[in-house]
Amino acid sequence: MAPLNLGFVGTGIFATDKHLPTFQKNPEHFKPIAAFNRTRSKAETFAEKAQIESNHIYDSLDDILKDPKVDFIDALLPAQNNNETIQKAIQAGKPIIVEKPIAADLKDAQKIVQLSRETELPILIGEQWIYFKSVDLIKERLEKIGPIISFTYRSTGPFYNQNKYLQTSWRQNPKHIGGFLSDGGVHQLALLTEVLGEVSTINAHTKQVRKESGTDDILFSTVKLENDVIGTFTYGSAFGAVEKHGSFIIYGLNGSITLDFSAKNPHKKLTTLIGTYGEEIKDEEVLEFDEDPTQGVGLEFENFYQAVTTKDKSILKSTPEKTYHHLAIIAAALESSQKNGDTVEISKP
Ligand SMILES: NC(=O)c1ccc[n+]([C@@H]2O[C@H](COP(=O)([O-])OP(=O)(O)OC[C@H]3O[C@@H](n4cnc5c(N)ncnc54)[C@H](OP(=O)(O)O)[C@@H]3O)[C@@H](O)[C@H]2O)c1
């Protein structure tokens, strides 16, 4: 089977640094053939790297969608553009990948979910953490420590002034709810909910630490899951100098699982302890591992390829529904914080 021809919409940092090289590593399945970017010169530079012919560099979304050679769209835009881009792509008969977060707000996210229910064409939200090996490794071990009682999830780190992603103007003047909280927080929530299930309610406090964030950028919360598991979720990369910390600890009646993904460790570390009491650790497993070299992005593209070529959107893992949930948790956290930490239910699409 010939590779799928793809058209890029938005040729910024992540398109250049991650998507393009990942597609290029899999020429049997993907062939970049077209590009559109708001600032044309960036599309031209990108096209050179991607070996896209100059007559396939476009000046508008409508024009790239008219290209009959383009089999699907890969859109990497600020989230407020996702809904319109998806609606137009599906109207033009093109399957589409857009980057997380699913949308700028829940109203737009709802429209995307609705469309994904109506169309047979695959719509993938690029949330590569859903494809992490960590998810499968933890899930394989959950039964051993069950029943699950609670968890703590913490991802905290310093603000990096020179980070090129953090310097993008759309991140510093966010039109998407939660700014950095939804930009990075949805990844963490993807891992959490893939492993333990959906969140039911949240009590949260959020705060803005950095003016560069444009809005609140740290989040401290307690949450209850649909399955009555309780836990804490803490997220923020806006602090002063501090070690970047990442840990997800799951507490069961018969043991615990700890995923350590702190930056100081060269690998991820998964520790499973089995035992009903502290004095009686019957079994201990320590596993060091790396995610795949594309950090999940290659796996999400492969999932999309299979869905498009088999015409079966039901096999998609990173769906609009799932990613709606991640954004809805951020929205509920912001609402809870405004109400001084009151309990807020997570809305459903
Ligand atoms: N999954 C992940 O781990 C991950 C990591 C990083 C980024 N991302 C996602 O990738 C997407 C791009 O992020 P990035 O970091 O690559 O940012 P970026 O370099 O700023 O790229 C954004 C692109 O969108 C274009 N754009 C900006 N505002 C626009 C508007 N109003 N209308 C049309 N186009 C507009 C920009 O065009 P100009 O050249 O004209 O400014 C630029 O090419 C975002 O959705 C982000 O959430 C995901």
CSV table of C-alpha atoms and ligand atoms in Angstrom, one decimal:
chain,number,residue,atom,x,y,z
A,1,MET,CA,0.0,0.0,0.0
A,2,ALA,CA,1.2,3.5,-0.9
A,3,PRO,CA,2.1,5.8,2.0
A,4,LEU,CA,-0.5,8.3,3.2
A,5,ASN,CA,0.2,11.8,1.8
A,6,LEU,CA,0.1,14.4,4.6
A,7,GLY,CA,-0.4,18.1,4.6
A,8,PHE,CA,0.9,20.1,7.5
A,9,VAL,CA,-1.1,23.0,8.9
A,10,GLY,CA,1.1,25.1,11.2
A,11,THR,CA,4.8,24.6,10.7
A,12,GLY,CA,6.1,25.8,14.1
A,13,ILE,CA,8.5,24.3,16.6
A,14,PHE,CA,6.8,21.0,17.4
A,15,ALA,CA,5.9,20.4,13.7
A,16,THR,CA,9.6,20.8,12.9
A,17,ASP,CA,11.3,19.2,15.8
A,18,LYS,CA,9.0,16.3,16.5
A,19,HIS,CA,6.2,15.5,14.0
A,20,LEU,CA,8.3,15.9,10.8
A,21,PRO,CA,11.2,13.7,11.9
A,22,THR,CA,8.8,11.1,13.3
A,23,PHE,CA,6.9,10.9,10.0
A,24,GLN,CA,10.2,10.8,8.1
A,25,LYS,CA,11.3,7.8,10.1
A,26,ASN,CA,8.3,5.9,8.7
A,27,PRO,CA,8.3,6.5,4.9
A,28,GLU,CA,6.4,3.3,4.2
A,29,HIS,CA,3.3,4.9,5.9
A,30,PHE,CA,3.7,8.6,5.6
A,31,LYS,CA,4.8,11.1,2.9
A,32,PRO,CA,4.8,14.9,3.7
A,33,ILE,CA,3.6,16.5,0.5
A,34,ALA,CA,2.0,19.9,1.5
A,35,ALA,CA,2.3,22.7,4.0
A,36,PHE,CA,0.4,25.8,5.1
A,37,ASN,CA,1.6,28.2,7.7
A,38,ARG,CA,0.2,31.7,8.6
A,39,THR,CA,3.7,33.1,8.1
A,40,ARG,CA,4.6,31.8,4.7
A,41,SER,CA,8.4,32.1,5.1
A,42,LYS,CA,8.2,29.5,7.9
A,43,ALA,CA,6.3,27.1,5.7
A,44,GLU,CA,9.0,27.6,3.0
A,45,THR,CA,11.8,26.7,5.4
A,46,PHE,CA,9.8,23.8,6.6
A,47,ALA,CA,9.1,22.6,3.1
A,48,GLU,CA,12.8,22.4,2.4
A,49,LYS,CA,13.4,20.1,5.3
A,50,ALA,CA,10.3,18.0,4.5
A,51,GLN,CA,11.2,17.9,0.7
A,52,ILE,CA,7.8,19.4,-0.1
A,53,GLU,CA,7.6,20.9,-3.6
A,54,SER,CA,7.1,24.6,-3.7
A,55,ASN,CA,3.8,24.3,-5.6
A,56,HIS,CA,2.4,22.5,-2.6
A,57,ILE,CA,3.1,25.4,-0.1
A,58,TYR,CA,-0.3,27.1,0.5
A,59,ASP,CA,-1.4,30.4,1.8
A,60,SER,CA,-4.6,29.3,3.5
A,61,LEU,CA,-6.3,26.4,5.2
A,62,ASP,CA,-9.0,26.3,2.4
A,63,ASP,CA,-6.3,26.0,-0.3
A,64,ILE,CA,-4.4,23.1,1.3
A,65,LEU,CA,-7.7,21.3,1.9
A,66,LYS,CA,-8.5,21.6,-1.8
A,67,ASP,CA,-5.3,19.7,-2.7
A,68,PRO,CA,-6.6,16.3,-3.9
A,69,LYS,CA,-3.3,14.7,-3.3
A,70,VAL,CA,-3.4,15.4,0.5
A,71,ASP,CA,-4.8,12.3,2.2
A,72,PHE,CA,-4.9,13.8,5.7
A,73,ILE,CA,-4.1,16.9,7.7
A,74,ASP,CA,-1.7,17.2,10.6
A,75,ALA,CA,-2.5,20.5,12.4
A,76,LEU,CA,-0.2,22.0,15.0
A,77,LEU,CA,-1.8,25.3,16.0
A,78,PRO,CA,-2.8,27.2,19.1
A,79,ALA,CA,-5.8,25.3,20.6
A,80,GLN,CA,-8.3,28.1,19.7
A,81,ASN,CA,-7.8,27.1,16.0
A,82,ASN,CA,-8.5,23.4,16.5
A,83,ASN,CA,-12.3,23.4,16.2
A,84,GLU,CA,-12.5,25.4,12.9
A,85,THR,CA,-9.6,23.4,11.4
A,86,ILE,CA,-11.2,20.1,12.2
A,87,GLN,CA,-14.6,21.1,11.0
A,88,LYS,CA,-13.2,22.3,7.7
A,89,ALA,CA,-11.0,19.3,7.2
A,90,ILE,CA,-13.8,16.8,7.8
A,91,GLN,CA,-16.0,18.9,5.4
A,92,ALA,CA,-13.3,18.5,2.8
A,93,GLY,CA,-13.3,14.7,3.4
A,94,LYS,CA,-9.8,14.6,5.1
A,95,PRO,CA,-9.0,12.7,8.3
A,96,ILE,CA,-7.1,14.9,10.7
A,97,ILE,CA,-4.7,15.0,13.6
A,98,VAL,CA,-4.7,18.1,15.8
A,99,GLU,CA,-2.4,18.7,18.8
A,100,LYS,CA,-3.6,18.8,22.4
A,101,PRO,CA,-5.2,20.4,24.2
A,102,ILE,CA,-8.3,19.4,22.3
A,103,ALA,CA,-9.7,23.0,22.2
A,104,ALA,CA,-9.5,26.4,23.8
A,105,ASP,CA,-12.6,25.8,25.9
A,106,LEU,CA,-15.2,23.1,26.6
A,107,LYS,CA,-17.7,24.6,24.2
A,108,ASP,CA,-15.4,24.1,21.2
A,109,ALA,CA,-14.3,20.7,22.6
A,110,GLN,CA,-17.9,19.7,22.7
A,111,LYS,CA,-18.3,20.6,19.0
A,112,ILE,CA,-15.3,18.4,18.2
A,113,VAL,CA,-16.6,15.5,20.1
A,114,GLN,CA,-20.0,15.9,18.4
A,115,LEU,CA,-18.4,15.9,15.0
A,116,SER,CA,-16.3,12.9,15.8
A,117,ARG,CA,-19.4,11.0,16.7
A,118,GLU,CA,-21.1,11.9,13.4
A,119,THR,CA,-18.3,11.4,10.9
A,120,GLU,CA,-16.7,8.1,9.8
A,121,LEU,CA,-13.4,10.0,9.3
A,122,PRO,CA,-10.7,9.6,12.0
A,123,ILE,CA,-10.1,12.6,14.2
A,124,LEU,CA,-7.1,12.1,16.4
A,125,ILE,CA,-6.1,14.5,19.2
A,126,GLY,CA,-2.3,14.3,19.5
A,127,GLU,CA,-2.0,13.3,23.1
A,128,GLN,CA,1.0,11.0,23.0
A,129,TRP,CA,1.0,10.3,26.8
A,130,ILE,CA,-1.9,8.0,26.2
A,131,TYR,CA,0.5,5.8,24.2
A,132,PHE,CA,3.2,5.7,26.9
A,133,LYS,CA,4.7,2.4,27.9
A,134,SER,CA,4.3,3.6,31.5
A,135,VAL,CA,0.6,3.2,31.1
A,136,ASP,CA,0.8,-0.4,30.1
A,137,LEU,CA,3.5,-1.3,32.6
A,138,ILE,CA,1.5,0.2,35.5
A,139,LYS,CA,-1.8,-1.4,34.4
A,140,GLU,CA,-0.2,-4.8,34.2
A,141,ARG,CA,0.8,-4.5,37.9
A,142,LEU,CA,-2.4,-2.9,39.3
A,143,GLU,CA,-4.1,-6.2,40.2
A,144,LYS,CA,-1.1,-7.3,42.4
A,145,ILE,CA,-1.6,-4.3,44.8
A,146,GLY,CA,-5.4,-4.1,44.6
A,147,PRO,CA,-7.9,-3.0,45.8
A,148,ILE,CA,-6.7,0.5,44.9
A,149,ILE,CA,-7.4,3.0,47.5
A,150,SER,CA,-5.7,6.2,46.5
A,151,PHE,CA,-2.9,8.0,44.7
A,152,THR,CA,-0.6,11.0,44.7
A,153,TYR,CA,0.4,12.5,41.4
A,154,ARG,CA,2.9,15.3,41.3
A,155,SER,CA,4.7,17.0,38.4
A,156,THR,CA,6.4,20.2,39.5
A,157,GLY,CA,9.4,22.1,38.3
A,158,PRO,CA,11.0,25.5,37.8
A,159,PHE,CA,10.1,28.1,35.2
A,160,TYR,CA,12.6,28.0,32.3
A,161,ASN,CA,13.0,31.5,31.1
A,162,GLN,CA,14.8,30.5,27.9
A,163,ASN,CA,12.6,27.6,26.9
A,164,LYS,CA,11.6,28.2,23.3
A,165,TYR,CA,8.1,26.7,23.8
A,166,LEU,CA,7.4,28.9,26.8
A,167,GLN,CA,8.4,31.9,24.7
A,168,THR,CA,5.8,31.5,22.0
A,169,SER,CA,3.4,34.5,22.1
A,170,TRP,CA,0.2,32.4,22.0
A,171,ARG,CA,1.4,30.6,25.2
A,172,GLN,CA,2.2,33.9,26.9
A,173,ASN,CA,-1.1,35.4,25.9
A,174,PRO,CA,-3.3,32.3,26.1
A,175,LYS,CA,-6.8,32.2,24.5
A,176,HIS,CA,-7.2,28.7,25.8
A,177,ILE,CA,-8.5,28.1,29.3
A,178,GLY,CA,-5.8,27.4,31.9
A,179,GLY,CA,-2.9,28.6,29.7
A,180,PHE,CA,0.1,26.5,30.8
A,181,LEU,CA,-2.1,24.4,33.1
A,182,SER,CA,-3.9,23.0,30.1
A,183,ASP,CA,-0.9,23.1,27.8
A,184,GLY,CA,1.2,20.7,30.0
A,185,GLY,CA,-1.4,19.6,32.5
A,186,VAL,CA,-3.5,17.6,30.1
A,187,HIS,CA,-0.5,15.3,29.5
A,188,GLN,CA,-0.3,14.5,33.2
A,189,LEU,CA,-4.0,14.0,33.3
A,190,ALA,CA,-3.8,11.6,30.3
A,191,LEU,CA,-1.4,9.4,32.2
A,192,LEU,CA,-3.3,9.5,35.4
A,193,THR,CA,-6.7,8.7,33.9
A,194,GLU,CA,-5.4,6.1,31.4
A,195,VAL,CA,-4.1,4.2,34.4
A,196,LEU,CA,-6.8,4.7,37.1
A,197,GLY,CA,-9.9,5.9,35.2
A,198,GLU,CA,-11.9,9.1,34.9
A,199,VAL,CA,-12.1,11.8,37.5
A,200,SER,CA,-15.5,12.6,39.0
A,201,THR,CA,-14.9,15.7,41.2
A,202,ILE,CA,-12.1,18.0,42.1
A,203,ASN,CA,-11.3,20.5,44.8
A,204,ALA,CA,-8.6,22.8,43.7
A,205,HIS,CA,-6.6,25.9,44.2
A,206,THR,CA,-4.7,27.5,41.3
A,207,LYS,CA,-2.5,30.6,41.2
A,208,GLN,CA,-0.5,32.6,38.7
A,209,VAL,CA,3.2,32.7,39.6
A,210,ARG,CA,4.7,34.1,36.4
A,211,LYS,CA,3.5,37.1,34.4
A,212,GLU,CA,4.8,35.3,31.3
A,213,SER,CA,2.1,32.6,31.8
A,214,GLY,CA,-0.7,35.1,31.2
A,215,THR,CA,-2.9,33.2,33.6
A,216,ASP,CA,-2.9,30.7,36.5
A,217,ASP,CA,0.1,28.4,36.1
A,218,ILE,CA,0.1,26.2,39.3
A,219,LEU,CA,-2.5,23.8,40.5
A,220,PHE,CA,-2.9,21.9,43.8
A,221,SER,CA,-5.9,19.7,44.2
A,222,THR,CA,-7.6,16.7,45.7
A,223,VAL,CA,-9.7,14.6,43.4
A,224,LYS,CA,-12.2,11.7,43.5
A,225,LEU,CA,-12.4,9.3,40.6
A,226,GLU,CA,-15.5,7.7,39.2
A,227,ASN,CA,-14.5,4.4,40.9
A,228,ASP,CA,-14.2,6.2,44.3
A,229,VAL,CA,-10.4,6.1,44.4
A,230,ILE,CA,-9.2,9.4,46.0
A,231,GLY,CA,-6.0,11.2,45.5
A,232,THR,CA,-4.0,14.4,45.0
A,233,PHE,CA,-3.0,16.0,41.8
A,234,THR,CA,-0.3,18.7,41.8
A,235,TYR,CA,1.0,20.4,38.7
A,236,GLY,CA,3.1,23.4,37.9
A,237,SER,CA,6.3,24.4,36.1
A,238,ALA,CA,6.4,28.0,37.2
A,239,PHE,CA,8.4,27.8,40.4
A,240,GLY,CA,11.9,29.2,41.1
A,241,ALA,CA,14.9,27.0,41.0
A,242,VAL,CA,13.9,23.5,42.1
A,243,GLU,CA,14.6,20.0,40.9
A,244,LYS,CA,12.1,18.9,38.3
A,245,HIS,CA,10.0,16.3,40.1
A,246,GLY,CA,7.6,13.7,38.6
A,247,SER,CA,6.0,11.0,40.6
A,248,PHE,CA,2.8,8.9,40.4
A,249,ILE,CA,2.3,6.7,43.5
A,250,ILE,CA,-0.7,4.3,43.6
A,251,TYR,CA,-1.6,2.9,47.0
A,252,GLY,CA,-3.4,-0.4,47.2
A,253,LEU,CA,-4.4,-2.5,50.2
A,254,ASN,CA,-1.8,-5.0,49.3
A,255,GLY,CA,1.0,-2.8,48.2
A,256,SER,CA,2.0,0.1,46.0
A,257,ILE,CA,3.3,1.2,42.6
A,258,THR,CA,5.6,4.2,42.2
A,259,LEU,CA,6.4,5.7,38.9
A,260,ASP,CA,9.3,8.0,39.2
A,261,PHE,CA,9.7,10.3,36.1
A,262,SER,CA,11.8,13.0,37.7
A,263,ALA,CA,14.2,14.7,35.4
A,264,LYS,CA,17.3,13.9,37.5
A,265,ASN,CA,16.9,10.2,36.6
A,266,PRO,CA,18.1,9.2,33.1
A,267,HIS,CA,15.3,6.6,32.9
A,268,LYS,CA,11.9,6.2,34.3
A,269,LYS,CA,11.7,3.9,37.3
A,270,LEU,CA,8.8,1.8,38.3
A,271,THR,CA,8.8,0.3,41.8
A,272,THR,CA,6.2,-2.3,42.8
A,273,LEU,CA,6.0,-3.4,46.5
A,274,ILE,CA,3.7,-6.2,47.4
A,275,GLY,CA,2.6,-6.7,51.1
A,276,THR,CA,-0.3,-6.0,53.4
A,277,TYR,CA,1.9,-4.5,56.1
A,278,GLY,CA,5.1,-2.5,56.1
A,279,GLU,CA,6.9,-5.2,57.9
A,280,GLU,CA,5.9,-7.8,55.4
A,281,ILE,CA,7.1,-6.9,51.9
A,282,LYS,CA,6.6,-10.2,50.1
A,283,ASP,CA,7.9,-9.0,46.8
A,284,GLU,CA,9.7,-6.0,45.4
A,285,GLU,CA,10.2,-5.2,41.7
A,286,VAL,CA,12.2,-2.3,40.4
A,287,LEU,CA,12.1,-1.7,36.7
A,288,GLU,CA,14.0,1.0,34.9
A,289,PHE,CA,12.9,1.8,31.3
A,290,ASP,CA,12.7,4.4,28.6
A,291,GLU,CA,9.7,5.4,26.6
A,292,ASP,CA,10.0,4.7,22.8
A,293,PRO,CA,12.5,7.0,21.1
A,294,THR,CA,9.6,9.2,19.7
A,295,GLN,CA,8.1,9.6,23.2
A,296,GLY,CA,4.8,8.2,22.1
A,297,VAL,CA,4.4,10.4,19.0
A,298,GLY,CA,5.3,7.6,16.6
A,299,LEU,CA,2.8,5.3,18.3
A,300,GLU,CA,0.0,7.8,18.0
A,301,PHE,CA,0.8,8.3,14.3
A,302,GLU,CA,0.8,4.5,13.7
A,303,ASN,CA,-2.6,4.2,15.5
A,304,PHE,CA,-3.9,7.0,13.2
A,305,TYR,CA,-2.5,5.2,10.1
A,306,GLN,CA,-4.2,2.0,11.0
A,307,ALA,CA,-7.5,3.8,11.6
A,308,VAL,CA,-7.3,5.6,8.2
A,309,THR,CA,-6.2,2.6,6.1
A,310,THR,CA,-8.7,0.2,7.7
A,311,LYS,CA,-11.4,2.9,7.7
A,312,ASP,CA,-12.0,2.0,11.3
A,313,LYS,CA,-12.0,5.1,13.6
A,314,SER,CA,-13.0,2.9,16.6
A,315,ILE,CA,-9.4,1.7,17.0
A,316,LEU,CA,-8.2,5.3,17.8
A,317,LYS,CA,-6.9,5.6,21.3
A,318,SER,CA,-6.5,9.3,21.7
A,319,THR,CA,-10.0,10.3,21.0
A,320,PRO,CA,-11.9,13.6,21.3
A,321,GLU,CA,-13.9,12.1,24.2
A,322,LYS,CA,-10.8,11.2,26.2
A,323,THR,CA,-9.1,14.5,25.6
A,324,TYR,CA,-12.3,16.4,26.3
A,325,HIS,CA,-12.1,14.8,29.8
A,326,HIS,CA,-8.5,16.0,30.3
A,327,LEU,CA,-9.5,19.6,29.5
A,328,ALA,CA,-12.7,19.3,31.5
A,329,ILE,CA,-10.6,18.5,34.6
A,330,ILE,CA,-8.6,21.7,34.1
A,331,ALA,CA,-11.8,23.7,33.6
A,332,ALA,CA,-13.3,22.2,36.8
A,333,ALA,CA,-10.1,23.0,38.7
A,334,LEU,CA,-10.2,26.6,37.7
A,335,GLU,CA,-13.8,26.8,38.6
A,336,SER,CA,-13.2,25.2,42.0
A,337,SER,CA,-10.3,27.6,42.7
A,338,GLN,CA,-12.6,30.6,41.9
A,339,LYS,CA,-15.0,29.2,44.5
A,340,ASN,CA,-12.3,28.9,47.1
A,341,GLY,CA,-11.8,25.1,46.7
A,342,ASP,CA,-15.4,24.0,46.5
A,343,THR,CA,-16.1,20.6,45.0
A,344,VAL,CA,-16.8,20.8,41.3
A,345,GLU,CA,-18.0,18.0,39.1
A,346,ILE,CA,-16.2,17.2,35.9
A,347,SER,CA,-18.4,17.9,32.9
A,348,LYS,CA,-19.1,15.3,30.4
A,349,PRO,CA,-19.3,15.7,26.6
B,1,LIG,N1,2.2,16.9,22.3
B,1,LIG,C1,3.2,17.6,22.7
B,1,LIG,O1,4.0,17.2,23.5
B,1,LIG,C2,3.4,19.0,22.3
B,1,LIG,C3,4.6,19.7,22.5
B,1,LIG,C4,4.7,21.0,21.9
B,1,LIG,C5,3.6,21.6,21.3
B,1,LIG,N2,2.5,20.9,21.1
B,1,LIG,C6,1.3,21.5,20.4
B,1,LIG,O2,1.7,21.8,19.0
B,1,LIG,C7,1.0,22.9,18.6
B,1,LIG,C8,2.1,24.0,18.1
B,1,LIG,O3,2.9,24.3,19.2
B,1,LIG,P1,4.4,24.9,19.0
B,1,LIG,O4,5.0,24.8,20.3
B,1,LIG,O5,5.0,24.2,17.8
B,1,LIG,O6,4.1,26.4,18.7
B,1,LIG,P2,4.6,27.4,17.6
B,1,LIG,O7,6.0,27.1,17.2
B,1,LIG,O8,4.2,28.7,18.0
B,1,LIG,O9,3.6,26.9,16.4
B,1,LIG,C9,2.3,27.4,16.2
B,1,LIG,C10,2.0,27.6,14.8
B,1,LIG,O10,0.7,28.0,14.6
B,1,LIG,C11,0.7,29.2,13.9
B,1,LIG,N3,-0.3,30.1,14.4
B,1,LIG,C12,-0.2,30.8,15.5
B,1,LIG,N4,-1.3,31.6,15.7
B,1,LIG,C13,-2.1,31.3,14.7
B,1,LIG,C14,-3.4,31.8,14.3
B,1,LIG,N5,-4.1,32.6,15.0
B,1,LIG,N6,-3.9,31.3,13.1
B,1,LIG,C15,-3.2,30.4,12.4
B,1,LIG,N7,-2.0,30.0,12.7
B,1,LIG,C16,-1.5,30.4,13.8
B,1,LIG,C17,2.0,29.8,13.9
B,1,LIG,O11,2.2,30.5,12.8
B,1,LIG,P3,3.2,31.8,12.7
B,1,LIG,O12,4.5,31.2,12.1
B,1,LIG,O13,2.6,32.7,11.8
B,1,LIG,O14,3.3,32.3,14.1
B,1,LIG,C18,2.9,28.6,14.1
B,1,LIG,O15,3.3,28.0,12.9
B,1,LIG,C19,0.2,23.4,19.8
B,1,LIG,O16,-1.1,22.9,19.6
B,1,LIG,C20,0.8,22.8,21.0
B,1,LIG,O17,-0.1,22.5,22.0
B,1,LIG,C21,2.4,19.6,21.6
